[in-house]
Short mmCIF file of N, CA and C and ligand atoms in Angstrom, two decimals:
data_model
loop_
_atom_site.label_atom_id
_atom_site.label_comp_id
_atom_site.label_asym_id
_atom_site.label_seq_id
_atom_site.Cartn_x
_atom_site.Cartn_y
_atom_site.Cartn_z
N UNK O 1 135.38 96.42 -20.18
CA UNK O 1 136.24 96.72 -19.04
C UNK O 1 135.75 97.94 -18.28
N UNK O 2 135.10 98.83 -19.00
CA UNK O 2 134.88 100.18 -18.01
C UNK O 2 133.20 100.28 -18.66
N UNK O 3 132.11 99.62 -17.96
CA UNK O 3 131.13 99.87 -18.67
C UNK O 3 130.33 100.88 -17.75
N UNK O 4 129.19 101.85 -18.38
CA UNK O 4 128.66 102.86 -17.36
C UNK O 4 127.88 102.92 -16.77
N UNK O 5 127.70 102.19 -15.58
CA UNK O 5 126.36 102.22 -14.85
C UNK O 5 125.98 103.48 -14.42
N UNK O 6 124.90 103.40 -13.63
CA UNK O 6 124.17 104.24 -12.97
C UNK O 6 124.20 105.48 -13.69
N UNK O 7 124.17 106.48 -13.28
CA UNK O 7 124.72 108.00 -13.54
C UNK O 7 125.60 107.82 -14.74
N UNK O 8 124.74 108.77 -15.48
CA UNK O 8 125.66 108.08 -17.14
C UNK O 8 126.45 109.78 -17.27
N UNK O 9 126.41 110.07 -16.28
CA UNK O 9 127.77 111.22 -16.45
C UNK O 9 128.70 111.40 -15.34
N UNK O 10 128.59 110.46 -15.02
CA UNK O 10 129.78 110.20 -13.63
C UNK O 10 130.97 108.62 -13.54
N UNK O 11 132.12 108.62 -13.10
CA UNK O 11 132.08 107.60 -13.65
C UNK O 11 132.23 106.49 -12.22
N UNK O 12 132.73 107.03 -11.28
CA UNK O 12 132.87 106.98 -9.60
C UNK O 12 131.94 105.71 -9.79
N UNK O 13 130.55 105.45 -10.47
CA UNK O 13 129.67 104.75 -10.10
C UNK O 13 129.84 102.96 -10.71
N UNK O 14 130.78 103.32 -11.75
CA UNK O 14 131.31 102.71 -12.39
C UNK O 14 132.32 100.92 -11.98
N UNK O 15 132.13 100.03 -12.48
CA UNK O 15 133.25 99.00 -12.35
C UNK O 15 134.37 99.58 -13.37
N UNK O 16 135.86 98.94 -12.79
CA UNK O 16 136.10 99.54 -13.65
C UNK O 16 137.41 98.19 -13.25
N UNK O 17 137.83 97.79 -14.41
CA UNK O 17 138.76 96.58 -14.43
C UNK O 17 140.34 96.53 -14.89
N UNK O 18 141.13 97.04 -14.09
CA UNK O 18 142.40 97.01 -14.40
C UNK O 18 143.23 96.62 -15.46
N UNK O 19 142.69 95.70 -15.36
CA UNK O 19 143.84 94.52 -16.83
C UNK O 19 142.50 93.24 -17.25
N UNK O 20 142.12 92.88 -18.37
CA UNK O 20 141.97 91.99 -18.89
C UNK O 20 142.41 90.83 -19.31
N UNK O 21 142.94 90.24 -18.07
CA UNK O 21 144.08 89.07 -18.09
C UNK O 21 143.97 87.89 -19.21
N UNK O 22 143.76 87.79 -20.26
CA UNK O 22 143.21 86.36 -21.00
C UNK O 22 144.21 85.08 -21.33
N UNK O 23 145.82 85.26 -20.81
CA UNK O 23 146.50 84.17 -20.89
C UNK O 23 146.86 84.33 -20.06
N UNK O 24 147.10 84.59 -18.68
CA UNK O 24 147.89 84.07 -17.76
C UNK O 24 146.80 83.88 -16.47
N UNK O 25 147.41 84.05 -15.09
CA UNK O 25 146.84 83.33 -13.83
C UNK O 25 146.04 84.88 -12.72
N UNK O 26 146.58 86.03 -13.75
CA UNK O 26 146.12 87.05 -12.96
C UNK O 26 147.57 87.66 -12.04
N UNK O 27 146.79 88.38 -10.78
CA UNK O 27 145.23 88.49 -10.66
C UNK O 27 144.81 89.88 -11.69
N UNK O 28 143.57 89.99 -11.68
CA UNK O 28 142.62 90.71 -12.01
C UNK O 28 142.44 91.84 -10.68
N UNK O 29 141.72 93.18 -10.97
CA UNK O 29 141.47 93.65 -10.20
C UNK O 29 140.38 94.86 -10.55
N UNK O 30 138.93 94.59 -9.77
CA UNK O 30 137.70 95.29 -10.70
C UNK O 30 137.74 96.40 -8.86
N UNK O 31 137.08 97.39 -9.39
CA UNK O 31 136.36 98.34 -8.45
C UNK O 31 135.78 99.33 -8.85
N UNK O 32 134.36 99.52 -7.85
CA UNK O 32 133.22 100.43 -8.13
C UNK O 32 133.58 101.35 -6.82
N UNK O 33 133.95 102.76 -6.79
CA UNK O 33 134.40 103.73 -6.21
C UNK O 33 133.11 104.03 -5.17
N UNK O 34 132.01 104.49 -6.33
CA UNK O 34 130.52 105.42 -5.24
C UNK O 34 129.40 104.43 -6.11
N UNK O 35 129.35 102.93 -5.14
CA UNK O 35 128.04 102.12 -6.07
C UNK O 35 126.98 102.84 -6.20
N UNK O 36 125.93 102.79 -6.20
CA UNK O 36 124.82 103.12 -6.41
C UNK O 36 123.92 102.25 -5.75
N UNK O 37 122.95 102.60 -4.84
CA UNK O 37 122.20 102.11 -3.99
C UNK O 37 121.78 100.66 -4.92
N UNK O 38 121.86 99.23 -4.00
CA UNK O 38 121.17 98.05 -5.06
C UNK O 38 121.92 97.07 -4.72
N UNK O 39 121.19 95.55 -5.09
CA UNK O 39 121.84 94.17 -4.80
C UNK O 39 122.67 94.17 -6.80
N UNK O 40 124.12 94.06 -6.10
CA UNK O 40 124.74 93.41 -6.64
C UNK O 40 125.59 92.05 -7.06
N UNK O 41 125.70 91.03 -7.99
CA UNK O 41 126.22 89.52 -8.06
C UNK O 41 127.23 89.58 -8.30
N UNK O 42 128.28 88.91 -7.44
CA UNK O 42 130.10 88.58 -8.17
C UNK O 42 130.32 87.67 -8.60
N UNK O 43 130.29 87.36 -10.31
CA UNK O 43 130.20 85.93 -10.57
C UNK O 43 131.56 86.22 -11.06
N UNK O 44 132.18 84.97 -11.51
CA UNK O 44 133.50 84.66 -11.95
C UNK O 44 133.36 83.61 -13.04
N UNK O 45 133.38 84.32 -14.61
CA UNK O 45 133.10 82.97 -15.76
C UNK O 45 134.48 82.19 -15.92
N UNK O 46 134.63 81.19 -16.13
CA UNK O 46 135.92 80.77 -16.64
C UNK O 46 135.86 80.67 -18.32
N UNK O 47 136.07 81.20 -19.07
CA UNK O 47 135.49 81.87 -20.22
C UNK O 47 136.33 80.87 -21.20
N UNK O 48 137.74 80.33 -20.87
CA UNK O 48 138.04 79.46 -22.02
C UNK O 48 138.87 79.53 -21.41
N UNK O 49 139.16 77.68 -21.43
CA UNK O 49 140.58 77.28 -20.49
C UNK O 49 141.71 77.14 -21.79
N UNK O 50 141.78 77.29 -22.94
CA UNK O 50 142.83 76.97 -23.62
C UNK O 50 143.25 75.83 -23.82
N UNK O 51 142.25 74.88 -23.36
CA UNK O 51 142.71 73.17 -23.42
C UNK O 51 143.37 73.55 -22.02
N UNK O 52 143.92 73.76 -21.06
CA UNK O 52 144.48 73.58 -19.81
C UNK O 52 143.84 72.76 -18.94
N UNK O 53 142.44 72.98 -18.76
CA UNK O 53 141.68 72.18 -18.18
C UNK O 53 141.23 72.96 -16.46
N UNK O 54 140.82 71.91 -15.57
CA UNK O 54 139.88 73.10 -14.75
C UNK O 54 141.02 73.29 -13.97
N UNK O 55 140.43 74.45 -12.78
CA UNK O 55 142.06 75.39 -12.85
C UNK O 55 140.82 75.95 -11.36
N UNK O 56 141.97 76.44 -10.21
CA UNK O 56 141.37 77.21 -9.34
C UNK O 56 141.08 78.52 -9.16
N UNK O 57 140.31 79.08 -8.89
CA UNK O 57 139.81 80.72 -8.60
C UNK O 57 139.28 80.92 -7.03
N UNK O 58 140.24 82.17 -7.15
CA UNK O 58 140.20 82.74 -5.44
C UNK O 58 139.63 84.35 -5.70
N UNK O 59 138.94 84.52 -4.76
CA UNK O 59 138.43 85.99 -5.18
C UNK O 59 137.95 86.49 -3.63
N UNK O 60 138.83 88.07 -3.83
CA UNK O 60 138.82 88.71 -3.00
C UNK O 60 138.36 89.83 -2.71
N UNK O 61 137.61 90.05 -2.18
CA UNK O 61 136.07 91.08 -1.72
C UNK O 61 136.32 92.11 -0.36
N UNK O 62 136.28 93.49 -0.80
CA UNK O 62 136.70 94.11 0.23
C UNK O 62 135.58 95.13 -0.65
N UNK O 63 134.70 95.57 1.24
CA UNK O 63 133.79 96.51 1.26
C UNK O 63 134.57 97.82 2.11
N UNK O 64 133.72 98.84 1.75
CA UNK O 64 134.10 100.34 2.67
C UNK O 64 135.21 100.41 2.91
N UNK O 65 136.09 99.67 2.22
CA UNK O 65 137.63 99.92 2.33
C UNK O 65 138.08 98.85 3.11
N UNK O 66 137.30 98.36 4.39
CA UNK O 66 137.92 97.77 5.72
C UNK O 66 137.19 96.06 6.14
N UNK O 67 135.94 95.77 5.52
CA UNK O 67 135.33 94.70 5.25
C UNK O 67 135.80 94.01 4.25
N UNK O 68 136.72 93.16 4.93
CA UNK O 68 137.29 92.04 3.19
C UNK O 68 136.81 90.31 3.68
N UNK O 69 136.79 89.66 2.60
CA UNK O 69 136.28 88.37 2.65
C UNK O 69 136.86 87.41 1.51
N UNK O 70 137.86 86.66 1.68
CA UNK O 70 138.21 85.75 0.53
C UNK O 70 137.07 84.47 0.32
N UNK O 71 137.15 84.21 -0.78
CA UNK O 71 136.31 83.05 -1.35
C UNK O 71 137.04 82.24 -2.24
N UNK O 72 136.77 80.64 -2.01
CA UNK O 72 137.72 79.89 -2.80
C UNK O 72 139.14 79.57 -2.15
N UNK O 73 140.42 78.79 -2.84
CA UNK O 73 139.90 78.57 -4.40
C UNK O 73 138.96 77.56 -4.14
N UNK O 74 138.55 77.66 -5.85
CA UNK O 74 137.38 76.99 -5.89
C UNK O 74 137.60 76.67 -7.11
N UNK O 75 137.56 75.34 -7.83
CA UNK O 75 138.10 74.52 -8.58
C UNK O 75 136.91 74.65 -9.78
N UNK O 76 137.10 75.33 -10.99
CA UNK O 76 136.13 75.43 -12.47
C UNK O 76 136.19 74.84 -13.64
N UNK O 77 135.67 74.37 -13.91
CA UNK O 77 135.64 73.77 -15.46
C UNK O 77 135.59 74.70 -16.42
N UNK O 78 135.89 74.79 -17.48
CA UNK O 78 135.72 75.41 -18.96
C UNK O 78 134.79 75.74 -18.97
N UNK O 79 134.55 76.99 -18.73
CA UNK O 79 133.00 77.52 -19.37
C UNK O 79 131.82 77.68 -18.02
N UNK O 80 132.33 77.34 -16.83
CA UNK O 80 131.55 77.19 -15.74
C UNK O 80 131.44 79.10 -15.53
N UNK O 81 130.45 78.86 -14.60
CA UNK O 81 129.98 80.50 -13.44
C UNK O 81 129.68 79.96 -12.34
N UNK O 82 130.47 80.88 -11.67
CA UNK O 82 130.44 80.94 -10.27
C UNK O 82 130.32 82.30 -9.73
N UNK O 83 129.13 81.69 -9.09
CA UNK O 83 128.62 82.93 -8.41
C UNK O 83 128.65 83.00 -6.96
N UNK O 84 129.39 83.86 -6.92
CA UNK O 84 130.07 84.06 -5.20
C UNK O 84 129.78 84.50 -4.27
N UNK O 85 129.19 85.68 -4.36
CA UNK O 85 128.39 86.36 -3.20
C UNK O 85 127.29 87.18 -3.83
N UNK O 86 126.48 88.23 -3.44
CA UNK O 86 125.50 89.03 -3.04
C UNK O 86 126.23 90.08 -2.69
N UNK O 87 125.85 91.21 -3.48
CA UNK O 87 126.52 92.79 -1.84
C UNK O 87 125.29 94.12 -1.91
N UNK O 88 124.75 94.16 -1.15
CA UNK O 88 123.48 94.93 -0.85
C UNK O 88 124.29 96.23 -1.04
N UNK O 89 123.91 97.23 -1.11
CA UNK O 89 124.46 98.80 -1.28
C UNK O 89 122.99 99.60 -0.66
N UNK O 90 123.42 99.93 0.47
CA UNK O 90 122.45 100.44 0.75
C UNK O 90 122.65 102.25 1.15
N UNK O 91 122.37 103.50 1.09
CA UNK O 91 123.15 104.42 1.41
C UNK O 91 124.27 104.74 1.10
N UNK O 92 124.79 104.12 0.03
CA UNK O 92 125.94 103.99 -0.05
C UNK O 92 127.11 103.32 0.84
N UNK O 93 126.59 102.42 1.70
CA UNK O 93 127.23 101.49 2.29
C UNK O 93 126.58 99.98 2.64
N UNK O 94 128.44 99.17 1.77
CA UNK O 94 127.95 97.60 1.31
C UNK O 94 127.80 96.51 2.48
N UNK O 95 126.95 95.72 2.09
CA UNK O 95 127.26 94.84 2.88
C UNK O 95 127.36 93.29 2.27
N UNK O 96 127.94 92.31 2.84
CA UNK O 96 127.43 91.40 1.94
C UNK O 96 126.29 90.34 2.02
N UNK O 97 125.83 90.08 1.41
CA UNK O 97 124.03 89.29 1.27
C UNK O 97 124.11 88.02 1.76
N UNK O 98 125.22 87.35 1.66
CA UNK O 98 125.16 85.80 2.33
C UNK O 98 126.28 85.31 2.42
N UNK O 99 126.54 84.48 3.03
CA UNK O 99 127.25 83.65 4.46
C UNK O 99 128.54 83.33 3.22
N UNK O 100 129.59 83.42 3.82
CA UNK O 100 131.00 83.28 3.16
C UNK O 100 131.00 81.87 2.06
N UNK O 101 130.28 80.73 2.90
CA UNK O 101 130.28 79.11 2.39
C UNK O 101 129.47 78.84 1.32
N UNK O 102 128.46 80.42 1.13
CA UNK O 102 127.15 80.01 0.27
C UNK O 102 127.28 80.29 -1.22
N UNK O 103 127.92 79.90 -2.11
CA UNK O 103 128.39 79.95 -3.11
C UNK O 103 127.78 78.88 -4.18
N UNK O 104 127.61 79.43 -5.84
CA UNK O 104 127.01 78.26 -7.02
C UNK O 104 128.22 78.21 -7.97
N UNK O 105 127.58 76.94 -8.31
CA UNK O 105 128.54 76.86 -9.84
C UNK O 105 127.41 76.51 -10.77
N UNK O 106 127.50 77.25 -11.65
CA UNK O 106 126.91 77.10 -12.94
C UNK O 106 127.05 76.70 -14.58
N UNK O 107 127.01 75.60 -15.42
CA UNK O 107 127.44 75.13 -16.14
C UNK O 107 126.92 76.13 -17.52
N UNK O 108 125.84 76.97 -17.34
CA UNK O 108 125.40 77.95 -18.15
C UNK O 108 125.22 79.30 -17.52
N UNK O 109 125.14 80.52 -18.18
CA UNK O 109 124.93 81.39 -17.30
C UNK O 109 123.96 81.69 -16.64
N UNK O 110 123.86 81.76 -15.49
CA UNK O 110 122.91 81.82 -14.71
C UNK O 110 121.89 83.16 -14.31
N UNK O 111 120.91 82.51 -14.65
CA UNK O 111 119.78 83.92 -14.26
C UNK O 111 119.37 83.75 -12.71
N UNK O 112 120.67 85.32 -12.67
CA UNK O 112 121.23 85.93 -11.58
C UNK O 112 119.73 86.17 -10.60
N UNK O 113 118.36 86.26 -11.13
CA UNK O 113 117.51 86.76 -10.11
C UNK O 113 116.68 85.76 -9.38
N UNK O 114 117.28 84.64 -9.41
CA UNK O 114 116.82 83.24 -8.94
C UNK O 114 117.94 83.19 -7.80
N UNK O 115 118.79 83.58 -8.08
CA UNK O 115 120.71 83.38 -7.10
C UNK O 115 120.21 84.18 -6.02
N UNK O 116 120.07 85.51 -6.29
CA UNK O 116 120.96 86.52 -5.46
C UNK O 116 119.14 87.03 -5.22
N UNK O 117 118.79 87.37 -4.16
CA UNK O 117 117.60 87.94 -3.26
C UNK O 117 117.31 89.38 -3.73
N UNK O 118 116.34 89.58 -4.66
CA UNK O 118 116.17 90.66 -5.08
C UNK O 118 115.64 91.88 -3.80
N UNK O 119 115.62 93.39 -3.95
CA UNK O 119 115.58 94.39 -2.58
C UNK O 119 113.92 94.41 -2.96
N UNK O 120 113.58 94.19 -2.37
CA UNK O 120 111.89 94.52 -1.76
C UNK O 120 111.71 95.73 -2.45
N UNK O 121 111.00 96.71 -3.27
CA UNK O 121 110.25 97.29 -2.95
C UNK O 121 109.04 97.88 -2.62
CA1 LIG X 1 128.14 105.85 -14.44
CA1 LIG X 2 140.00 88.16 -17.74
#
Protein backbone atom coordinates (compact mmCIF):
# COMPACT_ATOMS: atom_id res chain seq x y z
CA UNK A 1 0.00 0.00 0.00
CA UNK A 2 2.68 2.69 0.68
CA UNK A 3 5.72 1.38 -1.22
CA UNK A 4 8.99 3.82 -1.59
CA UNK A 5 9.90 5.01 -4.73
CA UNK A 6 12.28 7.34 -5.85
CA UNK A 7 13.97 9.28 -2.99
CA UNK A 8 14.13 6.68 -0.32
CA UNK A 9 13.91 9.48 2.31
CA UNK A 10 11.05 11.37 1.19
CA UNK A 11 7.81 10.14 0.97
CA UNK A 12 5.84 13.03 -1.31
CA UNK A 13 7.38 10.77 -4.13
CA UNK A 14 5.53 8.02 -3.09
CA UNK A 15 1.99 6.10 -4.21
CA UNK A 16 0.27 5.88 -1.54
CA UNK A 17 -3.26 3.90 -1.34
CA UNK A 18 -5.99 4.78 0.93
CA UNK A 19 -7.88 1.60 1.68
CA UNK A 20 -7.20 -1.84 0.33
CA UNK A 21 -10.65 -2.65 -0.67
CA UNK A 22 -10.66 -6.70 -1.07
CA UNK A 23 -14.53 -7.42 -0.58
CA UNK A 24 -16.47 -4.83 -1.68
CA UNK A 25 -16.97 -2.40 -4.99
CA UNK A 26 -14.64 0.43 -3.70
CA UNK A 27 -13.72 2.95 -4.68
CA UNK A 28 -10.10 2.83 -4.05
CA UNK A 29 -8.05 5.84 -4.02
CA UNK A 30 -3.99 5.84 -4.87
CA UNK A 31 -1.84 9.23 -5.12
CA UNK A 32 1.73 10.24 -5.83
CA UNK A 33 2.04 13.93 -4.34
CA UNK A 34 5.85 15.09 -6.09
CA UNK A 35 6.32 12.03 -8.93
CA UNK A 36 9.55 11.86 -9.96
CA UNK A 37 10.54 12.70 -13.43
CA UNK A 38 9.50 9.22 -15.78
CA UNK A 39 6.83 7.16 -17.84
CA UNK A 40 4.53 5.74 -15.60
CA UNK A 41 1.62 2.51 -16.24
CA UNK A 42 -2.00 2.49 -14.56
CA UNK A 43 -2.89 -0.98 -14.67
CA UNK A 44 -5.91 -2.28 -12.77
CA UNK A 45 -5.54 -6.34 -11.79
CA UNK A 46 -8.78 -7.91 -10.99
CA UNK A 47 -6.96 -10.08 -8.50
CA UNK A 48 -9.86 -12.54 -7.45
CA UNK A 49 -13.46 -12.27 -8.20
CA UNK A 50 -14.68 -14.52 -5.30
CA UNK A 51 -16.64 -16.70 -7.73
CA UNK A 52 -18.75 -13.36 -8.60
CA UNK A 53 -17.62 -13.41 -11.94
CA UNK A 54 -16.51 -10.48 -14.39
CA UNK A 55 -17.54 -7.25 -12.92
CA UNK A 56 -16.88 -3.53 -14.27
CA UNK A 57 -13.94 -1.07 -13.50
CA UNK A 58 -13.96 2.68 -13.92
CA UNK A 59 -10.87 4.58 -13.15
CA UNK A 60 -10.28 7.99 -12.59
CA UNK A 61 -7.11 9.98 -13.48
CA UNK A 62 -6.50 13.44 -12.47
CA UNK A 63 -3.12 15.23 -13.29
CA UNK A 64 -1.70 18.71 -11.66
CA UNK A 65 -4.70 18.77 -9.74
CA UNK A 66 -6.90 20.13 -12.81
CA UNK A 67 -6.31 17.48 -15.80
CA UNK A 68 -8.81 14.57 -15.08
CA UNK A 69 -9.79 11.75 -17.50
CA UNK A 70 -12.22 8.83 -16.73
CA UNK A 71 -11.65 5.42 -18.30
CA UNK A 72 -14.11 2.59 -18.54
CA UNK A 73 -16.18 0.89 -17.16
CA UNK A 74 -14.61 -1.63 -18.64
CA UNK A 75 -15.83 -5.11 -18.14
CA UNK A 76 -12.80 -7.89 -16.45
CA UNK A 77 -12.55 -11.30 -15.97
CA UNK A 78 -10.88 -13.00 -12.92
CA UNK A 79 -7.46 -12.48 -12.96
CA UNK A 80 -7.34 -10.10 -16.08
CA UNK A 81 -4.88 -6.55 -16.34
CA UNK A 82 -5.80 -3.74 -17.66
CA UNK A 83 -3.72 -1.39 -18.59
CA UNK A 84 -5.10 2.03 -18.97
CA UNK A 85 -3.01 4.71 -19.71
CA UNK A 86 0.71 5.99 -19.85
CA UNK A 87 1.57 9.39 -17.76
CA UNK A 88 4.93 10.96 -18.77
CA UNK A 89 6.29 13.14 -15.68
CA UNK A 90 8.29 15.39 -17.02
CA UNK A 91 9.67 18.45 -14.66
CA UNK A 92 7.54 17.50 -12.50
CA UNK A 93 4.59 18.00 -14.61
CA UNK A 94 2.19 14.99 -15.95
CA UNK A 95 0.91 14.42 -18.87
CA UNK A 96 -0.83 11.62 -20.27
CA UNK A 97 0.98 9.26 -23.02
CA UNK A 98 -2.04 8.14 -25.06
CA UNK A 99 -5.40 8.82 -26.40
CA UNK A 100 -8.33 8.20 -23.76
CA UNK A 101 -9.75 4.94 -26.18
CA UNK A 102 -6.22 3.33 -26.18
CA UNK A 103 -6.42 0.88 -23.55
CA UNK A 104 -5.24 -3.41 -23.06
CA UNK A 105 -6.52 -6.21 -21.38
CA UNK A 106 -4.31 -8.73 -20.35
CA UNK A 107 -5.00 -12.33 -19.36
CA UNK A 108 -1.35 -12.50 -17.67
CA UNK A 109 0.64 -9.82 -16.40
CA UNK A 110 1.88 -7.88 -18.78
CA UNK A 111 5.41 -6.76 -19.56
CA UNK A 112 4.64 -3.22 -19.11
CA UNK A 113 7.74 -2.17 -21.57
CA UNK A 114 6.15 -3.52 -24.70
CA UNK A 115 2.61 -1.38 -23.52
CA UNK A 116 3.67 1.85 -22.48
CA UNK A 117 6.61 3.88 -24.79
CA UNK A 118 9.65 3.90 -22.93
CA UNK A 119 11.49 8.01 -22.51
CA UNK A 120 14.36 8.13 -24.98
CA UNK A 121 17.44 8.63 -23.58
CA1 LIG B 1 10.28 7.83 -1.82
CA1 LIG C 1 -7.91 -3.60 -3.70
Amino acid sequence: MNPNWGDETSTADDPMLDIDNTSGYGPETMVIPEPVDGIYAVVVHYFYDHGGGDAPATVVITLNEDNQRTYGPRTLTNEQYWVVTGINVVDGVAEFTSAPDSSYLFDESPTLSRTIPRKRR
